[in-house]
């Protein structure tokens, strides 16, 4: 009975492939989750920045506060209901700390009076309403006075109106009254050095009858504030998108700087610079050596030409001098070159009776060091530059 052995290499290969795929999938999921978290964080920061800007840049659009008048009734003269004009003190600070008016922003300030259509108010005619804005210490910084009156309605019109709305009037859904709005300021601007803390409102009539009164402040927007207030959704999308793009660019550059900083660290850059400087120094050394060798060859040629002209030696001697000069150019020992030059001079100065085939032996005292040779003689022999080097 035979048993089949499973192909172990194939199973190992499949296991390795599955393991690698799991690692890649895990890495992809982690990278995707990280990118999503960064994008959500950037979006939240963009919304927060736009909301903060909108809250700080857009002032209070509408502000309405009730006006409670006070007056005196202890007058001594008979026939007068009121002894003084109705007056109210209005504070323009919200919650005891926030100012209603913003610096440089134009405002429209008006007073709305709820007046009954009573015979007294109908006979009242025109009346004056004044406002005085004050700052710290009660100092008046601005004042304005406007006139107002009830809208005229004839007796026949009032009768028809009463007959037509009799049911509503009887049930209390309608009242016979008028809303009179008095514009006190059409373009009031807050001064940053003298802020407005409150206002005094006075009705200059002692017989007027009022149900209620309200002070209304409405801001007039221009430019960017006009767009932000009248097109809030469009400006919000543009603002959030702009903040998101700006923050994304900052994060992208930070990531690239981090990646490049790990690849191009200071140690790697310093090592590369040092290697480049070493190569430059080596090239300069090779160039200097080549220049020195060329100068030695040039000096040797000039020396041989000078010695040949003075001594008038033959072709054989010139060849020997050329060989000696080549040896001088290849060898760096200065004494050897000097000794060779001296031997050549001795050969040229020996009388004709002496056989040139015999070698000339110099005694130790006759071989002088190069440093003891006079400069004029060295200059004639063309070895001055070699001695200094």
Coordinates of C-alpha atoms in Angstrom, one line a residue:
X1 CA 0.0 0.0 0.0
X2 CA 1.6 3.3 -1.1
X3 CA 1.1 6.7 0.5
X4 CA 1.4 9.9 -1.4
X5 CA 3.5 12.6 0.2
X6 CA 2.1 16.1 -0.2
X7 CA 4.3 18.5 -2.1
X8 CA 5.9 20.4 0.8
X9 CA 7.6 23.1 -1.3
X10 CA 4.3 24.0 -2.8
X11 CA 2.6 24.3 0.6
X12 CA 5.5 26.4 1.9
X13 CA 5.3 28.7 -1.1
X14 CA 1.5 29.1 -0.7
X15 CA 2.1 29.8 3.0
X16 CA 4.7 32.5 2.2
X17 CA 2.5 34.1 -0.4
X18 CA -0.5 34.2 2.0
X19 CA 1.7 35.7 4.7
X20 CA 3.1 38.4 2.4
X21 CA -0.4 39.2 1.2
X22 CA -1.6 39.5 4.8
X23 CA 1.3 41.8 5.6
X24 CA 0.5 44.0 2.6
X25 CA -3.2 44.1 3.4
X26 CA -2.5 45.1 7.0
X27 CA 0.0 47.7 5.9
X28 CA -2.5 49.1 3.4
X29 CA -5.3 49.2 6.1
X30 CA -3.1 51.0 8.6
X31 CA -1.9 53.5 6.0
X32 CA -5.5 54.2 4.9
X33 CA -6.7 54.6 8.4
X34 CA -3.8 57.0 9.2
X35 CA -4.5 59.1 6.1
X36 CA -8.2 59.2 7.0
X37 CA -7.5 60.3 10.5
X38 CA -5.2 63.1 9.2
X39 CA -7.8 64.3 6.7
X40 CA -10.5 64.3 9.4
X41 CA -8.3 66.2 11.7
X42 CA -7.4 68.7 9.0
X43 CA -11.1 69.1 8.1
X44 CA -12.0 69.7 11.8
X45 CA -9.2 72.3 12.2
X46 CA -10.3 74.0 9.0
X47 CA -13.9 74.3 10.2
X48 CA -12.8 75.5 13.6
X49 CA -10.6 78.2 12.1
X50 CA -13.3 79.4 9.8
X51 CA -15.9 79.5 12.7
X52 CA -13.5 81.4 14.9
X53 CA -12.8 83.9 12.1
X54 CA -16.5 84.3 11.4
X55 CA -17.3 84.8 15.1
X56 CA -14.6 87.4 15.6
X57 CA -15.0 89.2 12.3
X58 CA -18.8 89.5 12.0
X59 CA -20.3 91.7 14.7
X60 CA -23.8 91.6 16.2
X61 CA -26.1 92.0 13.3
X62 CA -29.3 92.9 15.1
X63 CA -29.7 94.0 18.7
X64 CA -33.1 94.7 20.2
X65 CA -33.7 95.8 23.8
X66 CA -36.8 97.0 25.5
X67 CA -37.1 100.6 26.5
X68 CA -38.6 101.3 29.9
X69 CA -39.5 105.0 30.4
X70 CA -39.6 106.7 33.7
X71 CA -41.1 110.1 34.5
X72 CA -42.4 112.2 37.4
X73 CA -46.0 112.4 38.5
X74 CA -45.7 114.6 41.6
X75 CA -46.4 117.8 39.8
X76 CA -48.2 120.6 41.7
X77 CA -50.0 122.2 38.8
X78 CA -53.4 120.7 38.1
X79 CA -54.4 119.4 34.6
X80 CA -51.1 117.6 33.8
X81 CA -50.8 113.9 33.8
X82 CA -47.0 113.9 33.6
X83 CA -44.6 116.3 35.3
X84 CA -41.6 115.5 33.2
X85 CA -40.7 114.0 29.8
X86 CA -40.5 110.2 29.6
X87 CA -36.9 109.2 29.7
X88 CA -35.1 105.8 29.6
X89 CA -31.5 104.7 30.2
X90 CA -30.3 101.9 27.8
X91 CA -27.1 99.9 28.4
X92 CA -25.1 98.9 25.3
X93 CA -23.2 96.1 27.0
X94 CA -24.4 92.6 26.8
X95 CA -24.0 90.2 29.7
X96 CA -22.1 92.9 31.6
X97 CA -18.9 92.5 29.5
X98 CA -19.5 92.3 25.7
X99 CA -20.0 95.5 23.8
X100 CA -22.8 95.7 21.3
X101 CA -21.1 98.1 18.9
X102 CA -17.9 97.1 17.0
X103 CA -15.2 99.7 16.2
X104 CA -15.5 101.1 12.7
X105 CA -18.8 99.3 11.8
X106 CA -21.7 101.5 10.6
X107 CA -25.0 101.0 12.5
X108 CA -28.6 102.1 12.0
X109 CA -30.3 102.9 15.4
X110 CA -34.0 103.3 15.6
X111 CA -36.8 103.5 18.2
X112 CA -40.0 101.6 17.7
X113 CA -43.0 102.9 19.6
X114 CA -46.2 101.0 20.1
X115 CA -48.9 103.6 20.4
X116 CA -52.7 103.2 20.7
X117 CA -55.0 105.1 18.4
X118 CA -56.5 107.0 21.2
X119 CA -58.0 110.4 20.9
X120 CA -55.1 111.8 23.0
X121 CA -52.5 110.5 20.6
X122 CA -54.5 111.5 17.6
X123 CA -54.7 115.1 18.9
X124 CA -51.1 115.0 20.0
X125 CA -49.7 115.8 16.6
X126 CA -45.9 115.8 16.2
X127 CA -43.6 115.1 19.0
X128 CA -39.8 114.9 19.4
X129 CA -37.6 112.0 20.3
X130 CA -34.0 112.5 21.3
X131 CA -31.1 110.2 22.1
X132 CA -27.8 110.9 23.8
X133 CA -24.9 108.4 23.8
X134 CA -22.5 108.5 26.6
X135 CA -19.2 106.9 27.6
X136 CA -17.3 106.4 30.8
X137 CA -18.1 108.9 33.5
X138 CA -21.4 109.8 31.8
X139 CA -19.7 112.0 29.2
X140 CA -22.0 112.7 26.2
X141 CA -20.2 111.8 22.9
X142 CA -23.1 112.0 20.5
X143 CA -26.8 113.2 20.4
X144 CA -29.6 113.1 17.9
X145 CA -33.2 114.4 17.8
X146 CA -36.0 113.2 15.4
X147 CA -39.7 114.0 15.1
X148 CA -42.5 111.5 14.8
X149 CA -46.3 111.2 14.8
X150 CA -49.2 108.8 14.3
X151 CA -50.2 107.9 10.8
X152 CA -53.4 109.8 9.8
X153 CA -56.6 107.8 9.4
X154 CA -59.9 109.4 8.8
X155 CA -63.0 108.8 10.9
X156 CA -64.8 106.9 8.1
X157 CA -61.7 104.6 7.6
X158 CA -61.6 103.9 11.3
X159 CA -65.3 103.0 11.3
X160 CA -64.9 100.6 8.4
X161 CA -61.9 99.0 9.9
X162 CA -63.7 98.5 13.2
X163 CA -66.7 97.0 11.5
X164 CA -64.6 94.7 9.2
X165 CA -62.3 93.4 12.1
X166 CA -65.0 93.5 14.7
X167 CA -64.8 89.7 15.4
X168 CA -61.0 89.8 15.8
X169 CA -61.1 92.9 17.9
X170 CA -63.7 91.4 20.2
X171 CA -61.7 88.2 20.7
X172 CA -58.4 90.1 21.3
X173 CA -56.5 88.9 18.3
X174 CA -56.3 92.5 17.0
X175 CA -55.8 95.8 18.7
X176 CA -56.4 99.4 17.5
X177 CA -52.8 100.5 17.6
X178 CA -49.9 101.7 15.4
X179 CA -46.2 100.9 15.3
X180 CA -44.2 104.1 14.9
X181 CA -40.6 103.7 14.0
X182 CA -38.3 106.7 14.5
X183 CA -34.8 106.5 12.9
X184 CA -32.3 108.1 15.3
X185 CA -29.1 107.3 13.5
X186 CA -28.7 106.2 9.9
X187 CA -24.9 105.7 10.0
X188 CA -23.5 105.6 13.5
X189 CA -19.9 104.5 13.9
X190 CA -18.2 103.5 17.1
X191 CA -15.0 105.3 18.1
X192 CA -12.3 103.0 19.3
X193 CA -10.8 105.6 21.7
X194 CA -14.2 106.6 23.1
X195 CA -16.5 103.5 23.3
X196 CA -20.2 103.9 23.7
X197 CA -21.5 102.4 27.0
X198 CA -25.1 103.5 26.9
X199 CA -27.7 105.9 25.7
X200 CA -30.4 108.2 27.1
X201 CA -33.7 108.3 25.2
X202 CA -36.2 111.0 25.9
X203 CA -39.7 111.7 24.4
X204 CA -40.3 115.4 24.6
X205 CA -44.0 115.3 25.2
X206 CA -45.9 115.0 28.5
X207 CA -49.2 113.8 27.1
X208 CA -48.0 110.9 24.9
X209 CA -49.5 107.5 25.5
X210 CA -47.3 104.4 24.8
X211 CA -47.9 100.7 25.1
X212 CA -44.2 99.7 24.7
X213 CA -41.0 100.7 23.1
X214 CA -37.9 99.0 21.7
X215 CA -34.5 100.2 20.7
X216 CA -33.3 98.5 17.5
X217 CA -29.7 98.4 16.3
X218 CA -28.9 97.0 12.8
X219 CA -25.4 96.7 11.3
X220 CA -24.8 97.7 7.7
X221 CA -22.2 95.4 6.1
X222 CA -20.0 96.2 3.2
X223 CA -17.2 94.3 1.5
X224 CA -16.2 90.9 3.0
X225 CA -18.7 91.2 5.8
X226 CA -21.5 91.6 3.3
X227 CA -20.5 88.4 1.5
X228 CA -20.0 86.5 4.7
X229 CA -23.5 87.5 6.1
X230 CA -25.5 87.4 2.9
X231 CA -23.9 84.2 1.4
X232 CA -23.1 82.1 4.4
X233 CA -23.0 78.7 2.8
X234 CA -20.9 79.7 -0.2
X235 CA -18.4 81.6 1.8
X236 CA -18.3 78.8 4.4
X237 CA -17.4 76.2 1.7
X238 CA -14.8 78.5 0.2
X239 CA -13.3 79.3 3.6
X240 CA -13.1 75.7 4.8
X241 CA -11.7 74.5 1.5
X242 CA -9.0 77.2 1.6
X243 CA -8.0 76.4 5.2
X244 CA -8.0 72.7 4.3
X245 CA -5.7 73.2 1.3
X246 CA -3.3 75.4 3.2
X247 CA -3.1 72.9 6.1
X248 CA -2.6 70.0 3.6
X249 CA 0.3 71.8 2.0
X250 CA 1.9 72.4 5.4
X251 CA 1.5 68.7 6.4
X252 CA 2.8 67.5 3.0
X253 CA 5.9 69.7 3.2
X254 CA 6.5 68.6 6.8
X255 CA 6.3 64.9 5.7
X256 CA 8.7 65.5 2.8
X257 CA 11.1 67.3 5.1
X258 CA 10.9 64.4 7.5
X259 CA 11.5 61.8 4.8
X260 CA 14.4 63.8 3.1
X261 CA 15.8 64.5 6.5
X262 CA 16.1 60.8 7.3
X263 CA 17.7 60.2 3.9
X264 CA 19.9 63.3 3.7
X265 CA 20.9 63.6 7.3
X266 CA 23.6 66.0 8.4
X267 CA 26.1 63.2 8.9
X268 CA 25.6 61.8 5.4
X269 CA 25.9 65.3 3.9
X270 CA 29.0 66.0 5.9
X271 CA 30.5 62.7 4.8
X272 CA 29.8 63.3 1.1
X273 CA 31.2 66.8 1.4
X274 CA 34.4 65.5 3.0
X275 CA 34.8 62.8 0.3
X276 CA 34.3 65.4 -2.4
X277 CA 36.9 67.7 -0.8
X278 CA 39.3 64.7 -0.5
X279 CA 38.9 64.0 -4.2
X280 CA 39.5 67.6 -5.0
X281 CA 42.7 67.7 -2.9
X282 CA 43.9 64.5 -4.6
X283 CA 43.3 66.0 -8.1
X284 CA 45.1 69.1 -7.1
X285 CA 48.1 67.1 -5.8
X286 CA 48.2 65.2 -9.1
X287 CA 48.1 68.4 -11.1
X288 CA 50.8 70.0 -9.0
X289 CA 53.0 66.9 -9.5
X290 CA 52.5 67.0 -13.2
X291 CA 53.3 70.7 -13.2
X292 CA 56.5 70.1 -11.2
X293 CA 57.7 67.4 -13.5
X294 CA 57.0 69.5 -16.5
X295 CA 58.9 72.4 -15.0
X296 CA 61.9 70.1 -14.2
X297 CA 61.9 68.9 -17.8
X298 CA 61.8 72.5 -19.1
X299 CA 64.7 73.5 -16.8
X300 CA 66.7 70.5 -17.8
X301 CA 66.3 71.3 -21.5
X302 CA 67.4 74.9 -20.9
X303 CA 70.4 73.7 -18.8
X304 CA 71.5 71.3 -21.5
X305 CA 71.3 74.0 -24.2
X306 CA 73.3 76.4 -22.1
X307 CA 76.1 73.9 -21.3
X308 CA 76.2 72.7 -25.0
X309 CA 76.7 76.3 -26.2
X310 CA 79.5 77.0 -23.7
X311 CA 81.5 73.8 -24.0
X312 CA 80.8 73.0 -27.6
X313 CA 80.7 69.4 -26.9
X314 CA 79.9 66.7 -29.5
X315 CA 76.9 64.7 -30.2
X316 CA 77.9 62.0 -27.9
X317 CA 78.3 64.3 -25.0
X318 CA 75.0 65.9 -25.7
X319 CA 73.3 62.6 -25.7
X320 CA 74.9 61.7 -22.4
X321 CA 73.7 65.1 -21.0
X322 CA 70.1 64.4 -22.2
X323 CA 70.2 61.0 -20.6
X324 CA 71.4 62.6 -17.4
X325 CA 68.7 65.2 -17.5
X326 CA 66.0 62.6 -18.0
X327 CA 67.4 60.8 -15.0
X328 CA 67.2 64.1 -13.0
X329 CA 63.6 64.6 -14.0
X330 CA 62.6 61.1 -12.9
X331 CA 64.5 61.1 -9.7
X332 CA 63.7 63.5 -6.9
X333 CA 67.1 63.4 -5.2
X334 CA 68.7 66.8 -5.7
X335 CA 72.3 65.7 -4.8
X336 CA 72.3 63.0 -7.5
X337 CA 71.4 65.6 -10.1
X338 CA 74.0 68.0 -8.9
X339 CA 76.7 65.4 -8.9
X340 CA 75.8 64.2 -12.4
X341 CA 76.0 67.8 -13.6
X342 CA 79.4 68.2 -12.0
X343 CA 80.7 65.1 -13.7
X344 CA 79.5 66.4 -17.0
X345 CA 81.3 69.7 -16.5
X346 CA 84.5 67.9 -15.5
X347 CA 84.4 65.8 -18.7
X348 CA 84.1 68.9 -20.8
X349 CA 86.9 70.8 -19.0
X350 CA 89.4 67.9 -19.1
X351 CA 92.3 68.5 -21.6
X352 CA 92.5 66.6 -24.8
X353 CA 95.5 64.6 -23.6
X354 CA 93.4 62.9 -21.1
X355 CA 91.6 59.9 -22.5
X356 CA 87.9 60.3 -22.2
X357 CA 87.4 56.6 -22.1
X358 CA 88.9 56.4 -18.7
X359 CA 86.5 57.1 -15.9
X360 CA 87.1 60.2 -13.8
X361 CA 87.1 59.4 -10.1
X362 CA 86.4 62.3 -7.8
X363 CA 87.6 62.3 -4.3
X364 CA 85.3 62.8 -1.4
X365 CA 86.7 66.3 -0.7
X366 CA 86.1 67.3 -4.3
X367 CA 82.4 66.4 -4.2
X368 CA 80.8 69.3 -2.5
X369 CA 77.3 69.3 -1.2
X370 CA 74.9 71.3 -3.3
X371 CA 74.3 73.8 -0.5
X372 CA 78.0 74.8 -0.6
X373 CA 78.0 75.5 -4.4
X374 CA 77.9 79.2 -5.2
X375 CA 74.6 80.4 -6.5
X376 CA 76.2 81.8 -9.7
X377 CA 77.7 78.5 -10.6
X378 CA 74.4 76.7 -9.8
X379 CA 72.6 79.2 -11.9
X380 CA 74.9 78.5 -14.9
X381 CA 74.4 74.7 -14.4
X382 CA 70.6 75.1 -14.3
X383 CA 70.0 73.4 -11.0
X384 CA 69.0 76.4 -8.8
X385 CA 65.3 75.5 -8.9
X386 CA 66.0 71.9 -8.0
X387 CA 68.1 72.9 -5.0
X388 CA 65.4 75.2 -3.6
X389 CA 62.7 72.6 -4.1

